[in-house]
Amino acid sequence: MPSKSDPIKIPDERLSIEKRADGAVVVRVQSEGPEGSRLPDAVFSFRCGDPQYSYWLGRLDAAGRR
């Protein structure tokens, strides 16, 4: 059983990561659930200097999409 401090892993098929021309990394997390009651997708952006920027840039590099 995971502890409270363990990060929750989002399945790769629900993630979309891209780097914009201005250098920001945009992460989209596809919502799940029944089509009629599904929430909108979550969208996050990170810029150089943000604590999670290097993590998501690394995920983008690992996927070979940069």
PDB file of N, CA, C and O in Angstrom:
ATOM      1  N   MET A   1       0.843  -1.182   0.000  1.00  0.00           N
ATOM      2  CA  MET A   1       0.000   0.000   0.000  1.00  0.00           C
ATOM      3  C   MET A   1       0.887   1.244   0.000  1.00  0.00           C
ATOM      4  O   MET A   1       1.781   1.387   0.821  1.00  0.00           O
ATOM      5  N   PRO A   2       0.654   2.189  -0.950  1.00  0.00           N
ATOM      6  CA  PRO A   2       1.486   3.386  -1.005  1.00  0.00           C
ATOM      7  C   PRO A   2       1.255   4.276   0.213  1.00  0.00           C
ATOM      8  O   PRO A   2       0.152   4.356   0.741  1.00  0.00           O
ATOM      9  N   SER A   3       2.316   4.947   0.634  1.00  0.00           N
ATOM     10  CA  SER A   3       2.181   5.887   1.750  1.00  0.00           C
ATOM     11  C   SER A   3       1.672   7.227   1.221  1.00  0.00           C
ATOM     12  O   SER A   3       1.636   7.459   0.019  1.00  0.00           O
ATOM     13  N   LYS A   4       1.311   8.119   2.125  1.00  0.00           N
ATOM     14  CA  LYS A   4       0.802   9.430   1.738  1.00  0.00           C
ATOM     15  C   LYS A   4       1.839  10.249   0.963  1.00  0.00           C
ATOM     16  O   LYS A   4       1.491  11.103   0.166  1.00  0.00           O
ATOM     17  N   SER A   5       3.123   9.978   1.204  1.00  0.00           N
ATOM     18  CA  SER A   5       4.167  10.759   0.554  1.00  0.00           C
ATOM     19  C   SER A   5       4.570  10.218  -0.815  1.00  0.00           C
ATOM     20  O   SER A   5       5.312  10.862  -1.538  1.00  0.00           O
ATOM     21  N   ASP A   6       4.076   9.025  -1.180  1.00  0.00           N
ATOM     22  CA  ASP A   6       4.390   8.468  -2.499  1.00  0.00           C
ATOM     23  C   ASP A   6       3.621   9.233  -3.574  1.00  0.00           C
ATOM     24  O   ASP A   6       2.418   9.443  -3.447  1.00  0.00           O
ATOM     25  N   PRO A   7       4.310   9.634  -4.659  1.00  0.00           N
ATOM     26  CA  PRO A   7       3.596  10.342  -5.727  1.00  0.00           C
ATOM     27  C   PRO A   7       2.651   9.386  -6.461  1.00  0.00           C
ATOM     28  O   PRO A   7       2.913   8.187  -6.573  1.00  0.00           O
ATOM     29  N   ILE A   8       1.560   9.928  -6.952  1.00  0.00           N
ATOM     30  CA  ILE A   8       0.613   9.146  -7.739  1.00  0.00           C
ATOM     31  C   ILE A   8       1.076   9.199  -9.187  1.00  0.00           C
ATOM     32  O   ILE A   8       1.309  10.274  -9.735  1.00  0.00           O
ATOM     33  N   LYS A   9       1.220   8.047  -9.802  1.00  0.00           N
ATOM     34  CA  LYS A   9       1.678   7.957 -11.190  1.00  0.00           C
ATOM     35  C   LYS A   9       0.493   8.101 -12.134  1.00  0.00           C
ATOM     36  O   LYS A   9      -0.474   7.351 -12.048  1.00  0.00           O
ATOM     37  N   ILE A  10       0.555   9.096 -13.000  1.00  0.00           N
ATOM     38  CA  ILE A  10      -0.474   9.291 -14.015  1.00  0.00           C
ATOM     39  C   ILE A  10      -0.083   8.445 -15.221  1.00  0.00           C
ATOM     40  O   ILE A  10       1.049   8.554 -15.706  1.00  0.00           O
ATOM     41  N   PRO A  11      -0.980   7.607 -15.717  1.00  0.00           N
ATOM     42  CA  PRO A  11      -0.644   6.774 -16.878  1.00  0.00           C
ATOM     43  C   PRO A  11      -0.222   7.629 -18.077  1.00  0.00           C
ATOM     44  O   PRO A  11      -0.823   8.669 -18.359  1.00  0.00           O
ATOM     45  N   ASP A  12       0.826   7.190 -18.770  1.00  0.00           N
ATOM     46  CA  ASP A  12       1.360   7.944 -19.909  1.00  0.00           C
ATOM     47  C   ASP A  12       0.318   8.219 -20.983  1.00  0.00           C
ATOM     48  O   ASP A  12       0.362   9.262 -21.633  1.00  0.00           O
ATOM     49  N   GLU A  13      -0.629   7.308 -21.167  1.00  0.00           N
ATOM     50  CA  GLU A  13      -1.634   7.499 -22.221  1.00  0.00           C
ATOM     51  C   GLU A  13      -2.609   8.644 -21.898  1.00  0.00           C
ATOM     52  O   GLU A  13      -3.325   9.106 -22.779  1.00  0.00           O
ATOM     53  N   ARG A  14      -2.602   9.114 -20.665  1.00  0.00           N
ATOM     54  CA  ARG A  14      -3.459  10.244 -20.289  1.00  0.00           C
ATOM     55  C   ARG A  14      -2.711  11.570 -20.313  1.00  0.00           C
ATOM     56  O   ARG A  14      -3.298  12.622 -20.074  1.00  0.00           O
ATOM     57  N   LEU A  15      -1.402  11.551 -20.617  1.00  0.00           N
ATOM     58  CA  LEU A  15      -0.572  12.753 -20.612  1.00  0.00           C
ATOM     59  C   LEU A  15      -0.251  13.232 -22.019  1.00  0.00           C
ATOM     60  O   LEU A  15      -0.007  12.432 -22.919  1.00  0.00           O
ATOM     61  N   SER A  16      -0.204  14.526 -22.165  1.00  0.00           N
ATOM     62  CA  SER A  16       0.286  15.160 -23.383  1.00  0.00           C
ATOM     63  C   SER A  16       1.242  16.250 -22.924  1.00  0.00           C
ATOM     64  O   SER A  16       0.867  17.124 -22.129  1.00  0.00           O
ATOM     65  N   ILE A  17       2.493  16.192 -23.400  1.00  0.00           N
ATOM     66  CA  ILE A  17       3.509  17.179 -22.988  1.00  0.00           C
ATOM     67  C   ILE A  17       4.065  17.828 -24.244  1.00  0.00           C
ATOM     68  O   ILE A  17       4.414  17.140 -25.202  1.00  0.00           O
ATOM     69  N   GLU A  18       4.151  19.149 -24.224  1.00  0.00           N
ATOM     70  CA  GLU A  18       4.725  19.863 -25.368  1.00  0.00           C
ATOM     71  C   GLU A  18       5.521  21.057 -24.875  1.00  0.00           C
ATOM     72  O   GLU A  18       5.296  21.560 -23.777  1.00  0.00           O
ATOM     73  N   LYS A  19       6.468  21.485 -25.695  1.00  0.00           N
ATOM     74  CA  LYS A  19       7.247  22.685 -25.376  1.00  0.00           C
ATOM     75  C   LYS A  19       6.857  23.760 -26.383  1.00  0.00           C
ATOM     76  O   LYS A  19       6.929  23.555 -27.599  1.00  0.00           O
ATOM     77  N   ARG A  20       6.424  24.893 -25.867  1.00  0.00           N
ATOM     78  CA  ARG A  20       6.020  26.002 -26.735  1.00  0.00           C
ATOM     79  C   ARG A  20       7.237  26.769 -27.230  1.00  0.00           C
ATOM     80  O   ARG A  20       8.339  26.616 -26.703  1.00  0.00           O
ATOM     81  N   ALA A  21       7.015  27.604 -28.215  1.00  0.00           N
ATOM     82  CA  ALA A  21       8.098  28.398 -28.801  1.00  0.00           C
ATOM     83  C   ALA A  21       8.735  29.337 -27.779  1.00  0.00           C
ATOM     84  O   ALA A  21       9.915  29.662 -27.884  1.00  0.00           O
ATOM     85  N   ASP A  22       7.966  29.756 -26.756  1.00  0.00           N
ATOM     86  CA  ASP A  22       8.518  30.657 -25.742  1.00  0.00           C
ATOM     87  C   ASP A  22       9.275  29.905 -24.643  1.00  0.00           C
ATOM     88  O   ASP A  22       9.736  30.508 -23.683  1.00  0.00           O
ATOM     89  N   GLY A  23       9.394  28.572 -24.767  1.00  0.00           N
ATOM     90  CA  GLY A  23      10.157  27.774 -23.819  1.00  0.00           C
ATOM     91  C   GLY A  23       9.328  27.131 -22.720  1.00  0.00           C
ATOM     92  O   GLY A  23       9.818  26.269 -21.995  1.00  0.00           O
ATOM     93  N   ALA A  24       8.078  27.536 -22.573  1.00  0.00           N
ATOM     94  CA  ALA A  24       7.222  26.954 -21.537  1.00  0.00           C
ATOM     95  C   ALA A  24       6.879  25.509 -21.907  1.00  0.00           C
ATOM     96  O   ALA A  24       6.728  25.167 -23.072  1.00  0.00           O
ATOM     97  N   VAL A  25       6.776  24.668 -20.891  1.00  0.00           N
ATOM     98  CA  VAL A  25       6.355  23.286 -21.078  1.00  0.00           C
ATOM     99  C   VAL A  25       4.889  23.210 -20.656  1.00  0.00           C
ATOM    100  O   VAL A  25       4.526  23.631 -19.558  1.00  0.00           O
ATOM    101  N   VAL A  26       4.048  22.697 -21.556  1.00  0.00           N
ATOM    102  CA  VAL A  26       2.616  22.573 -21.294  1.00  0.00           C
ATOM    103  C   VAL A  26       2.290  21.096 -21.116  1.00  0.00           C
ATOM    104  O   VAL A  26       2.639  20.269 -21.953  1.00  0.00           O
ATOM    105  N   VAL A  27       1.626  20.782 -19.999  1.00  0.00           N
ATOM    106  CA  VAL A  27       1.249  19.408 -19.673  1.00  0.00           C
ATOM    107  C   VAL A  27      -0.267  19.341 -19.607  1.00  0.00           C
ATOM    108  O   VAL A  27      -0.896  20.111 -18.878  1.00  0.00           O
ATOM    109  N   ARG A  28      -0.846  18.435 -20.387  1.00  0.00           N
ATOM    110  CA  ARG A  28      -2.288  18.202 -20.353  1.00  0.00           C
ATOM    111  C   ARG A  28      -2.537  16.820 -19.783  1.00  0.00           C
ATOM    112  O   ARG A  28      -1.896  15.859 -20.199  1.00  0.00           O
ATOM    113  N   VAL A  29      -3.467  16.736 -18.848  1.00  0.00           N
ATOM    114  CA  VAL A  29      -3.850  15.465 -18.248  1.00  0.00           C
ATOM    115  C   VAL A  29      -5.302  15.212 -18.634  1.00  0.00           C
ATOM    116  O   VAL A  29      -6.195  15.973 -18.242  1.00  0.00           O
ATOM    117  N   GLN A  30      -5.501  14.157 -19.411  1.00  0.00           N
ATOM    118  CA  GLN A  30      -6.848  13.825 -19.878  1.00  0.00           C
ATOM    119  C   GLN A  30      -7.698  13.346 -18.712  1.00  0.00           C
ATOM    120  O   GLN A  30      -7.285  12.493 -17.924  1.00  0.00           O
ATOM    121  N   SER A  31      -8.881  13.906 -18.596  1.00  0.00           N
ATOM    122  CA  SER A  31      -9.816  13.499 -17.563  1.00  0.00           C
ATOM    123  C   SER A  31     -10.331  12.098 -17.883  1.00  0.00           C
ATOM    124  O   SER A  31     -10.295  11.649 -19.025  1.00  0.00           O
ATOM    125  N   GLU A  32     -10.794  11.397 -16.852  1.00  0.00           N
ATOM    126  CA  GLU A  32     -11.355  10.078 -17.082  1.00  0.00           C
ATOM    127  C   GLU A  32     -12.742   9.990 -16.466  1.00  0.00           C
ATOM    128  O   GLU A  32     -13.097  10.808 -15.631  1.00  0.00           O
ATOM    129  N   GLY A  33     -13.494   9.025 -16.898  1.00  0.00           N
ATOM    130  CA  GLY A  33     -14.841   8.840 -16.385  1.00  0.00           C
ATOM    131  C   GLY A  33     -15.826   8.754 -17.529  1.00  0.00           C
ATOM    132  O   GLY A  33     -15.454   8.834 -18.704  1.00  0.00           O
ATOM    133  N   PRO A  34     -17.097   8.589 -17.202  1.00  0.00           N
ATOM    134  CA  PRO A  34     -18.122   8.499 -18.242  1.00  0.00           C
ATOM    135  C   PRO A  34     -18.178   9.766 -19.089  1.00  0.00           C
ATOM    136  O   PRO A  34     -18.025  10.879 -18.573  1.00  0.00           O
ATOM    137  N   GLU A  35     -18.379   9.597 -20.380  1.00  0.00           N
ATOM    138  CA  GLU A  35     -18.350  10.706 -21.338  1.00  0.00           C
ATOM    139  C   GLU A  35     -19.255  11.863 -20.923  1.00  0.00           C
ATOM    140  O   GLU A  35     -18.855  13.012 -20.968  1.00  0.00           O
ATOM    141  N   GLY A  36     -20.458  11.596 -20.475  1.00  0.00           N
ATOM    142  CA  GLY A  36     -21.406  12.655 -20.157  1.00  0.00           C
ATOM    143  C   GLY A  36     -21.088  13.438 -18.900  1.00  0.00           C
ATOM    144  O   GLY A  36     -21.508  14.584 -18.746  1.00  0.00           O
ATOM    145  N   SER A  37     -20.328  12.853 -17.987  1.00  0.00           N
ATOM    146  CA  SER A  37     -20.052  13.547 -16.727  1.00  0.00           C
ATOM    147  C   SER A  37     -18.564  13.790 -16.493  1.00  0.00           C
ATOM    148  O   SER A  37     -18.160  14.118 -15.394  1.00  0.00           O
ATOM    149  N   ARG A  38     -17.754  13.658 -17.537  1.00  0.00           N
ATOM    150  CA  ARG A  38     -16.310  13.847 -17.421  1.00  0.00           C
ATOM    151  C   ARG A  38     -15.961  15.319 -17.247  1.00  0.00           C
ATOM    152  O   ARG A  38     -16.520  16.193 -17.905  1.00  0.00           O
ATOM    153  N   LEU A  39     -15.051  15.595 -16.358  1.00  0.00           N
ATOM    154  CA  LEU A  39     -14.559  16.952 -16.156  1.00  0.00           C
ATOM    155  C   LEU A  39     -13.643  17.356 -17.306  1.00  0.00           C
ATOM    156  O   LEU A  39     -13.105  16.491 -18.009  1.00  0.00           O
ATOM    157  N   PRO A  40     -13.406  18.649 -17.501  1.00  0.00           N
ATOM    158  CA  PRO A  40     -12.451  19.074 -18.532  1.00  0.00           C
ATOM    159  C   PRO A  40     -11.047  18.571 -18.193  1.00  0.00           C
ATOM    160  O   PRO A  40     -10.727  18.316 -17.030  1.00  0.00           O
ATOM    161  N   ASP A  41     -10.223  18.447 -19.215  1.00  0.00           N
ATOM    162  CA  ASP A  41      -8.830  18.056 -19.001  1.00  0.00           C
ATOM    163  C   ASP A  41      -8.123  19.129 -18.169  1.00  0.00           C
ATOM    164  O   ASP A  41      -8.454  20.311 -18.243  1.00  0.00           O
ATOM    165  N   ALA A  42      -7.141  18.693 -17.389  1.00  0.00           N
ATOM    166  CA  ALA A  42      -6.325  19.628 -16.614  1.00  0.00           C
ATOM    167  C   ALA A  42      -5.147  20.067 -17.474  1.00  0.00           C
ATOM    168  O   ALA A  42      -4.543  19.251 -18.172  1.00  0.00           O
ATOM    169  N   VAL A  43      -4.821  21.345 -17.447  1.00  0.00           N
ATOM    170  CA  VAL A  43      -3.708  21.882 -18.234  1.00  0.00           C
ATOM    171  C   VAL A  43      -2.815  22.700 -17.307  1.00  0.00           C
ATOM    172  O   VAL A  43      -3.288  23.580 -16.588  1.00  0.00           O
ATOM    173  N   PHE A  44      -1.520  22.377 -17.329  1.00  0.00           N
ATOM    174  CA  PHE A  44      -0.532  23.055 -16.498  1.00  0.00           C
ATOM    175  C   PHE A  44       0.582  23.570 -17.390  1.00  0.00           C
ATOM    176  O   PHE A  44       0.927  22.931 -18.378  1.00  0.00           O
ATOM    177  N   SER A  45       1.157  24.696 -17.039  1.00  0.00           N
ATOM    178  CA  SER A  45       2.324  25.184 -17.783  1.00  0.00           C
ATOM    179  C   SER A  45       3.432  25.500 -16.780  1.00  0.00           C
ATOM    180  O   SER A  45       3.175  25.957 -15.662  1.00  0.00           O
ATOM    181  N   PHE A  46       4.658  25.224 -17.214  1.00  0.00           N
ATOM    182  CA  PHE A  46       5.832  25.428 -16.373  1.00  0.00           C
ATOM    183  C   PHE A  46       6.881  26.185 -17.175  1.00  0.00           C
ATOM    184  O   PHE A  46       7.108  25.890 -18.341  1.00  0.00           O
ATOM    185  N   ARG A  47       7.508  27.150 -16.538  1.00  0.00           N
ATOM    186  CA  ARG A  47       8.585  27.925 -17.163  1.00  0.00           C
ATOM    187  C   ARG A  47       9.882  27.638 -16.430  1.00  0.00           C
ATOM    188  O   ARG A  47       9.882  27.201 -15.289  1.00  0.00           O
ATOM    189  N   CYS A  48      10.967  27.907 -17.121  1.00  0.00           N
ATOM    190  CA  CYS A  48      12.284  27.728 -16.519  1.00  0.00           C
ATOM    191  C   CYS A  48      12.317  28.481 -15.191  1.00  0.00           C
ATOM    192  O   CYS A  48      11.934  29.649 -15.120  1.00  0.00           O
ATOM    193  N   GLY A  49      12.737  27.796 -14.134  1.00  0.00           N
ATOM    194  CA  GLY A  49      12.748  28.377 -12.801  1.00  0.00           C
ATOM    195  C   GLY A  49      11.637  27.821 -11.924  1.00  0.00           C
ATOM    196  O   GLY A  49      11.727  27.875 -10.709  1.00  0.00           O
ATOM    197  N   ASP A  50      10.566  27.301 -12.548  1.00  0.00           N
ATOM    198  CA  ASP A  50       9.513  26.643 -11.770  1.00  0.00           C
ATOM    199  C   ASP A  50      10.059  25.337 -11.216  1.00  0.00           C
ATOM    200  O   ASP A  50      10.843  24.653 -11.888  1.00  0.00           O
ATOM    201  N   PRO A  51       9.664  24.957 -10.002  1.00  0.00           N
ATOM    202  CA  PRO A  51      10.202  23.741  -9.392  1.00  0.00           C
ATOM    203  C   PRO A  51      10.004  22.469 -10.222  1.00  0.00           C
ATOM    204  O   PRO A  51      10.853  21.589 -10.195  1.00  0.00           O
ATOM    205  N   GLN A  52       8.926  22.354 -10.985  1.00  0.00           N
ATOM    206  CA  GLN A  52       8.670  21.132 -11.746  1.00  0.00           C
ATOM    207  C   GLN A  52       9.103  21.216 -13.210  1.00  0.00           C
ATOM    208  O   GLN A  52       8.949  20.255 -13.963  1.00  0.00           O
ATOM    209  N   TYR A  53       9.654  22.348 -13.621  1.00  0.00           N
ATOM    210  CA  TYR A  53      10.014  22.533 -15.031  1.00  0.00           C
ATOM    211  C   TYR A  53      10.975  21.454 -15.534  1.00  0.00           C
ATOM    212  O   TYR A  53      10.730  20.828 -16.565  1.00  0.00           O
ATOM    213  N   SER A  54      12.046  21.209 -14.816  1.00  0.00           N
ATOM    214  CA  SER A  54      13.041  20.236 -15.297  1.00  0.00           C
ATOM    215  C   SER A  54      12.476  18.821 -15.320  1.00  0.00           C
ATOM    216  O   SER A  54      12.831  18.027 -16.195  1.00  0.00           O
ATOM    217  N   TYR A  55      11.577  18.491 -14.379  1.00  0.00           N
ATOM    218  CA  TYR A  55      10.962  17.165 -14.373  1.00  0.00           C
ATOM    219  C   TYR A  55      10.174  16.936 -15.667  1.00  0.00           C
ATOM    220  O   TYR A  55      10.349  15.937 -16.354  1.00  0.00           O
ATOM    221  N   TRP A  56       9.307  17.894 -16.016  1.00  0.00           N
ATOM    222  CA  TRP A  56       8.465  17.723 -17.203  1.00  0.00           C
ATOM    223  C   TRP A  56       9.279  17.842 -18.488  1.00  0.00           C
ATOM    224  O   TRP A  56       8.995  17.153 -19.476  1.00  0.00           O
ATOM    225  N   LEU A  57      10.307  18.672 -18.489  1.00  0.00           N
ATOM    226  CA  LEU A  57      11.180  18.753 -19.662  1.00  0.00           C
ATOM    227  C   LEU A  57      11.895  17.413 -19.855  1.00  0.00           C
ATOM    228  O   LEU A  57      12.037  16.933 -20.981  1.00  0.00           O
ATOM    229  N   GLY A  58      12.314  16.780 -18.771  1.00  0.00           N
ATOM    230  CA  GLY A  58      12.920  15.463 -18.840  1.00  0.00           C
ATOM    231  C   GLY A  58      11.964  14.410 -19.350  1.00  0.00           C
ATOM    232  O   GLY A  58      12.338  13.529 -20.137  1.00  0.00           O
ATOM    233  N   ARG A  59      10.702  14.480 -18.931  1.00  0.00           N
ATOM    234  CA  ARG A  59       9.685  13.537 -19.433  1.00  0.00           C
ATOM    235  C   ARG A  59       9.473  13.749 -20.931  1.00  0.00           C
ATOM    236  O   ARG A  59       9.312  12.781 -21.674  1.00  0.00           O
ATOM    237  N   LEU A  60       9.489  14.993 -21.366  1.00  0.00           N
ATOM    238  CA  LEU A  60       9.334  15.297 -22.791  1.00  0.00           C
ATOM    239  C   LEU A  60      10.524  14.731 -23.573  1.00  0.00           C
ATOM    240  O   LEU A  60      10.353  14.102 -24.613  1.00  0.00           O
ATOM    241  N   ASP A  61      11.743  14.930 -23.069  1.00  0.00           N
ATOM    242  CA  ASP A  61      12.948  14.402 -23.709  1.00  0.00           C
ATOM    243  C   ASP A  61      12.913  12.885 -23.769  1.00  0.00           C
ATOM    244  O   ASP A  61      13.276  12.277 -24.780  1.00  0.00           O
ATOM    245  N   ALA A  62      12.489  12.238 -22.687  1.00  0.00           N
ATOM    246  CA  ALA A  62      12.443  10.769 -22.625  1.00  0.00           C
ATOM    247  C   ALA A  62      11.456  10.213 -23.650  1.00  0.00           C
ATOM    248  O   ALA A  62      11.671   9.132 -24.185  1.00  0.00           O
ATOM    249  N   ALA A  63      10.415  10.994 -23.949  1.00  0.00           N
ATOM    250  CA  ALA A  63       9.442  10.551 -24.934  1.00  0.00           C
ATOM    251  C   ALA A  63       9.921  10.858 -26.360  1.00  0.00           C
ATOM    252  O   ALA A  63       9.285  10.444 -27.327  1.00  0.00           O
ATOM    253  N   GLY A  64      11.038  11.581 -26.483  1.00  0.00           N
ATOM    254  CA  GLY A  64      11.604  11.899 -27.797  1.00  0.00           C
ATOM    255  C   GLY A  64      10.771  12.894 -28.583  1.00  0.00           C
ATOM    256  O   GLY A  64      10.777  12.888 -29.793  1.00  0.00           O
ATOM    257  N   ARG A  65      10.095  13.783 -27.884  1.00  0.00           N
ATOM    258  CA  ARG A  65       9.193  14.719 -28.567  1.00  0.00           C
ATOM    259  C   ARG A  65       9.686  16.148 -28.525  1.00  0.00           C
ATOM    260  O   ARG A  65       8.923  17.069 -28.731  1.00  0.00           O
ATOM    261  N   ARG A  66      10.941  16.367 -28.244  1.00  0.00           N
ATOM    262  CA  ARG A  66      11.407  17.751 -28.155  1.00  0.00           C
ATOM    263  C   ARG A  66      12.180  18.124 -29.373  1.00  0.00           C
ATOM    264  O   ARG A  66      12.823  17.449 -30.039  1.00  0.00           O
TER     265      ARG A  66
END
